[in-house]
């Protein structure tokens, strides 16, 4: 999962949010609400902070990702930062809200690597109670479609620590292609980890959809 810069640039992000004049139909103004079978994807809201803190700061979820905030306020700052980055047109972060719930149990994020999203990196995390429920694959397919069709991403990268079995299994399952190993590319808790670099190319994704009808799940 890419680094989630939770704390920095918050003041600028909040200012940028207040100054925005973008049109309502633009993803920069507000992300689309995407209804899936088991959950909805939508913009993060400040009220998601407590549930994200409870679910994403556990040891098993945060083990292979950049350290999440440790307080509700820290998550609120992160959420405001995501809104500012969206309005600046560099980044999109979807909250995962299961049907019957009102707050987020996880998130999917996409950030541009090149201006204009020719290439981008994505990352994701769900509360462990929701692992193995099918929510990852459902959300991932929608987020990849959004990245390719709306953001215009041509190449979508993901990095996962080699030891992160679920992270790598999840990426493989939705059709990402393993490209190589990034040696000592992630530092966590006093040690360096090697990461696997995965990619999805827009042309291949569209081709597979045309053949299979909807998804690339292996
Ligand atoms: C990554 C994450 C969002 C995936 O969601 P999930 O619900 O666990 O994913 P799924 O269960 O749909 O898919 C994981 C797949 O990996 C497989 N898997 C699990 N452990 C594995 C292991 N040690 N080695 C290989 N595959 C493994 C699972 O069997 C599953 O495949 P299957 O559905 O064909 O059986 C979730 O595990 C998570 O939030 N992890 C913590 C944060 C994180 O690591 N993010 C990713 C950074 S790249």
Short mmCIF file of C-alpha atoms and ligand atoms in Angstrom, two decimals:
data_model
loop_
_atom_site.label_atom_id
_atom_site.label_comp_id
_atom_site.label_asym_id
_atom_site.label_seq_id
_atom_site.Cartn_x
_atom_site.Cartn_y
_atom_site.Cartn_z
CA UNK A 1 0.00 0.00 0.00
CA UNK A 2 1.39 3.41 -0.82
CA UNK A 3 2.36 5.79 1.93
CA UNK A 4 -0.67 7.53 3.30
CA UNK A 5 0.54 11.02 4.20
CA UNK A 6 -1.96 11.46 6.99
CA UNK A 7 -0.61 14.50 8.76
CA UNK A 8 1.18 16.87 6.38
CA UNK A 9 -0.43 19.59 4.34
CA UNK A 10 -3.64 19.55 6.31
CA UNK A 11 -3.95 23.32 6.64
CA UNK A 12 -3.39 23.82 2.94
CA UNK A 13 -5.85 21.05 2.16
CA UNK A 14 -8.57 22.59 4.29
CA UNK A 15 -8.00 25.98 2.69
CA UNK A 16 -8.10 24.41 -0.76
CA UNK A 17 -11.42 22.73 0.11
CA UNK A 18 -12.93 26.05 1.17
CA UNK A 19 -11.70 27.86 -1.96
CA UNK A 20 -12.89 25.31 -4.49
CA UNK A 21 -15.24 26.32 -7.29
CA UNK A 22 -15.31 23.06 -9.26
CA UNK A 23 -18.59 21.87 -10.75
CA UNK A 24 -20.73 19.36 -8.86
CA UNK A 25 -20.49 16.62 -11.49
CA UNK A 26 -16.70 16.63 -11.28
CA UNK A 27 -15.08 13.86 -9.20
CA UNK A 28 -12.82 16.56 -7.77
CA UNK A 29 -15.86 18.19 -6.16
CA UNK A 30 -17.29 14.95 -4.78
CA UNK A 31 -16.62 11.30 -5.51
CA UNK A 32 -19.48 9.31 -6.98
CA UNK A 33 -21.46 7.09 -4.60
CA UNK A 34 -21.04 3.55 -5.94
CA UNK A 35 -23.49 0.90 -4.76
CA UNK A 36 -22.08 -2.64 -4.61
CA UNK A 37 -23.77 -5.87 -3.53
CA UNK A 38 -22.51 -5.79 0.07
CA UNK A 39 -21.52 -2.20 0.56
CA UNK A 40 -21.33 1.32 -0.79
CA UNK A 41 -18.26 3.27 -1.83
CA UNK A 42 -18.37 7.00 -1.12
CA UNK A 43 -16.23 9.94 -0.09
CA UNK A 44 -14.74 9.80 3.39
CA UNK A 45 -16.61 11.91 5.95
CA UNK A 46 -15.33 13.27 9.25
CA UNK A 47 -17.77 10.97 11.08
CA UNK A 48 -15.78 7.98 9.72
CA UNK A 49 -12.81 8.87 11.93
CA UNK A 50 -13.76 6.81 15.04
CA UNK A 51 -14.57 3.62 13.11
CA UNK A 52 -11.45 3.92 10.97
CA UNK A 53 -9.35 4.39 14.10
CA UNK A 54 -10.90 1.32 15.73
CA UNK A 55 -10.62 -0.91 12.65
CA UNK A 56 -7.46 0.16 10.82
CA UNK A 57 -5.10 0.75 13.73
CA UNK A 58 -5.10 -2.88 14.88
CA UNK A 59 -1.83 -4.77 14.64
CA UNK A 60 -3.02 -7.22 11.99
CA UNK A 61 -4.35 -4.49 9.65
CA UNK A 62 -1.50 -2.02 10.02
CA UNK A 63 1.33 -4.56 10.04
CA UNK A 64 2.42 -4.01 6.41
CA UNK A 65 1.21 -0.46 5.77
CA UNK A 66 2.38 2.99 6.77
CA UNK A 67 1.38 3.66 10.37
CA UNK A 68 -2.20 4.97 10.52
CA UNK A 69 -3.12 7.86 12.82
CA UNK A 70 -3.39 6.98 16.48
CA UNK A 71 -6.25 9.32 17.46
CA UNK A 72 -9.69 10.30 16.17
CA UNK A 73 -8.34 13.78 15.52
CA UNK A 74 -5.49 12.29 13.51
CA UNK A 75 -7.99 10.45 11.30
CA UNK A 76 -10.08 13.62 10.96
CA UNK A 77 -6.98 15.44 9.75
CA UNK A 78 -6.29 12.63 7.31
CA UNK A 79 -9.88 12.80 6.01
CA UNK A 80 -9.59 16.58 5.48
CA UNK A 81 -6.29 15.98 3.71
CA UNK A 82 -7.97 13.47 1.34
CA UNK A 83 -10.63 16.07 0.47
CA UNK A 84 -7.99 18.68 -0.30
CA UNK A 85 -5.99 16.31 -2.49
CA UNK A 86 -9.17 15.32 -4.35
CA UNK A 87 -10.02 18.94 -4.99
CA UNK A 88 -6.51 19.52 -6.26
CA UNK A 89 -7.12 16.66 -8.73
CA UNK A 90 -4.28 14.45 -7.51
CA UNK A 91 -5.96 11.76 -5.45
CA UNK A 92 -9.20 9.96 -4.68
CA UNK A 93 -10.07 8.00 -1.53
CA UNK A 94 -13.24 5.90 -1.26
CA UNK A 95 -14.72 4.87 2.08
CA UNK A 96 -16.13 1.32 2.28
CA UNK A 97 -19.50 1.34 4.08
CA UNK A 98 -21.24 -2.05 4.41
CA UNK A 99 -25.00 -2.07 3.91
CA UNK A 100 -26.69 -1.55 7.27
CA UNK A 101 -23.82 0.57 8.56
CA UNK A 102 -23.26 4.30 8.31
CA UNK A 103 -19.52 4.64 8.83
CA UNK A 104 -16.45 3.38 7.02
CA UNK A 105 -14.84 0.02 7.76
CA UNK A 106 -12.01 0.55 5.29
CA UNK A 107 -10.81 2.51 2.32
CA UNK A 108 -9.42 2.39 -1.21
CA UNK A 109 -7.15 5.17 -2.37
CA UNK A 110 -5.67 6.13 -5.75
CA UNK A 111 -2.98 8.76 -6.19
CA UNK A 112 -1.43 10.02 -9.37
CA UNK A 113 2.22 9.22 -10.02
CA UNK A 114 2.31 11.48 -13.08
CA UNK A 115 0.31 14.65 -13.62
CA UNK A 116 -2.96 13.73 -15.35
CA UNK A 117 -3.05 10.19 -13.89
CA UNK A 118 -1.27 8.51 -16.82
CA UNK A 119 0.14 6.31 -14.09
CA UNK A 120 -1.18 6.00 -10.57
CA UNK A 121 -0.74 3.94 -7.42
CA UNK A 122 -3.51 2.46 -5.35
CA UNK A 123 -3.79 1.02 -1.89
CA UNK A 124 -6.50 -0.41 0.35
CA UNK A 125 -7.25 -1.58 3.86
CA UNK A 126 -10.32 -3.14 5.47
CA UNK A 127 -11.06 -3.90 9.10
CA UNK A 128 -10.07 -7.51 9.74
CA UNK A 129 -13.66 -8.52 10.60
CA UNK A 130 -14.44 -7.87 6.92
CA UNK A 131 -11.61 -9.89 5.41
CA UNK A 132 -12.66 -12.82 3.28
CA UNK A 133 -16.20 -11.44 2.86
CA UNK A 134 -15.90 -10.55 -0.82
CA UNK A 135 -15.97 -6.83 -0.06
CA UNK A 136 -12.38 -6.37 -1.17
CA UNK A 137 -12.97 -7.79 -4.66
CA UNK A 138 -16.27 -5.96 -5.09
CA UNK A 139 -14.76 -2.64 -4.10
CA UNK A 140 -11.53 -3.21 -6.00
CA UNK A 141 -13.32 -3.82 -9.30
CA UNK A 142 -15.28 -0.60 -8.91
CA UNK A 143 -12.23 1.41 -7.90
CA UNK A 144 -10.16 0.09 -10.81
CA UNK A 145 -13.03 0.90 -13.18
CA UNK A 146 -13.22 4.41 -11.69
CA UNK A 147 -9.46 4.88 -11.99
CA UNK A 148 -9.43 3.81 -15.64
CA UNK A 149 -12.73 5.23 -16.88
CA UNK A 150 -12.98 8.45 -14.85
CA UNK A 151 -9.44 9.37 -13.86
CA UNK A 152 -7.99 8.13 -17.15
CA UNK A 153 -5.33 5.94 -15.52
CA UNK A 154 -3.31 3.95 -18.03
CA UNK A 155 -1.17 2.05 -15.55
CA UNK A 156 -2.22 1.33 -11.98
CA UNK A 157 0.52 0.17 -9.63
CA UNK A 158 0.39 -1.41 -6.21
CA UNK A 159 3.11 -2.43 -3.80
CA UNK A 160 2.72 -5.14 -1.20
CA UNK A 161 5.30 -6.46 1.25
CA UNK A 162 6.33 -10.00 0.30
CA UNK A 163 5.25 -11.22 3.74
CA UNK A 164 1.75 -9.77 3.25
CA UNK A 165 0.02 -12.93 2.05
CA UNK A 166 -3.49 -11.48 1.98
CA UNK A 167 -2.39 -8.27 0.25
CA UNK A 168 -0.60 -10.16 -2.51
CA UNK A 169 -3.36 -12.78 -2.77
CA UNK A 170 -5.95 -10.04 -3.11
CA UNK A 171 -4.05 -8.29 -5.90
CA UNK A 172 -3.44 -11.53 -7.78
CA UNK A 173 -7.09 -12.45 -7.47
CA UNK A 174 -8.36 -9.33 -9.20
CA UNK A 175 -6.00 -9.68 -12.13
CA UNK A 176 -3.00 -7.54 -11.20
CA UNK A 177 0.26 -8.71 -12.77
CA UNK A 178 3.34 -9.27 -10.67
CA UNK A 179 6.25 -7.32 -12.19
CA UNK A 180 9.12 -7.69 -9.81
CA UNK A 181 10.53 -7.21 -6.37
CA UNK A 182 11.44 -3.80 -4.96
CA UNK A 183 14.28 -4.59 -2.59
CA UNK A 184 14.24 -2.97 0.85
CA UNK A 185 11.59 -0.51 -0.35
CA UNK A 186 9.49 -0.26 2.83
CA UNK A 187 10.70 0.49 6.33
CA UNK A 188 8.49 -0.44 9.26
CA UNK A 189 9.14 -1.04 12.93
CA UNK A 190 12.88 -0.93 12.61
CA UNK A 191 13.24 -3.25 9.64
CA UNK A 192 13.32 -3.07 5.88
CA UNK A 193 10.85 -5.10 3.82
CA UNK A 194 11.02 -6.13 0.16
CA UNK A 195 7.82 -5.37 -1.75
CA UNK A 196 6.21 -6.93 -4.80
CA UNK A 197 5.32 -4.46 -7.53
CA UNK A 198 1.96 -5.22 -9.18
CA UNK A 199 0.35 -3.48 -12.13
CA UNK A 200 -2.91 -3.31 -14.02
CA UNK A 201 -2.87 -1.82 -17.52
CA UNK A 202 -6.00 -0.08 -18.77
CA UNK A 203 -5.93 -1.87 -22.13
CA UNK A 204 -5.68 -5.31 -20.54
CA UNK A 205 -8.40 -4.49 -18.01
CA UNK A 206 -10.79 -3.31 -20.73
CA UNK A 207 -9.97 -6.30 -22.91
CA UNK A 208 -10.62 -8.75 -20.06
CA UNK A 209 -13.90 -7.00 -19.24
CA UNK A 210 -14.98 -7.23 -22.86
CA UNK A 211 -14.27 -10.97 -22.85
CA UNK A 212 -15.62 -11.87 -19.40
CA UNK A 213 -18.44 -9.35 -19.24
CA UNK A 214 -17.50 -7.68 -16.01
CA UNK A 215 -14.54 -8.73 -13.95
CA UNK A 216 -11.08 -10.23 -13.97
CA UNK A 217 -11.32 -12.33 -10.83
CA UNK A 218 -9.13 -15.42 -11.06
C1 LIG B 1 -5.59 -6.40 1.64
C2 LIG B 1 -7.04 -6.58 2.07
C3 LIG B 1 -7.81 -5.29 1.80
C4 LIG B 1 -7.65 -7.71 1.23
O1 LIG B 1 -8.95 -7.95 1.67
P1 LIG B 1 -9.37 -9.48 2.04
O2 LIG B 1 -10.82 -9.49 2.31
O3 LIG B 1 -8.44 -9.98 3.07
O4 LIG B 1 -9.04 -10.16 0.65
P2 LIG B 1 -9.69 -11.50 0.08
O5 LIG B 1 -9.96 -12.44 1.20
O6 LIG B 1 -10.80 -11.15 -0.82
O7 LIG B 1 -8.50 -12.00 -0.82
C5 LIG B 1 -7.28 -12.39 -0.27
C6 LIG B 1 -6.82 -13.63 -0.98
O8 LIG B 1 -5.50 -13.94 -0.53
C7 LIG B 1 -5.47 -15.29 -0.14
N1 LIG B 1 -4.50 -15.43 0.91
C8 LIG B 1 -4.68 -15.29 2.23
N2 LIG B 1 -3.52 -15.50 2.88
C9 LIG B 1 -2.60 -15.80 1.95
C10 LIG B 1 -1.24 -16.13 2.00
N3 LIG B 1 -0.57 -16.17 3.15
N4 LIG B 1 -0.60 -16.34 0.83
C11 LIG B 1 -1.27 -16.27 -0.33
N5 LIG B 1 -2.59 -15.98 -0.45
C12 LIG B 1 -3.24 -15.73 0.69
C13 LIG B 1 -6.87 -15.59 0.33
O9 LIG B 1 -7.12 -16.97 0.31
C14 LIG B 1 -7.69 -14.82 -0.69
O10 LIG B 1 -7.86 -15.51 -1.92
P3 LIG B 1 -9.20 -16.38 -2.20
O11 LIG B 1 -10.36 -15.44 -2.03
O12 LIG B 1 -9.01 -16.83 -3.61
O13 LIG B 1 -9.22 -17.48 -1.20
C15 LIG B 1 -7.11 -6.91 3.59
O14 LIG B 1 -6.52 -8.17 3.84
C16 LIG B 1 -6.44 -5.86 4.45
O15 LIG B 1 -7.03 -4.84 4.74
N6 LIG B 1 -5.17 -6.10 4.86
C17 LIG B 1 -4.47 -5.14 5.72
C18 LIG B 1 -4.02 -3.91 4.95
C19 LIG B 1 -3.14 -4.29 3.80
O16 LIG B 1 -2.25 -5.12 3.95
N7 LIG B 1 -3.39 -3.67 2.65
C20 LIG B 1 -2.77 -4.06 1.40
C21 LIG B 1 -1.49 -3.47 1.19
S1 LIG B 1 -0.93 -3.94 -0.43
#
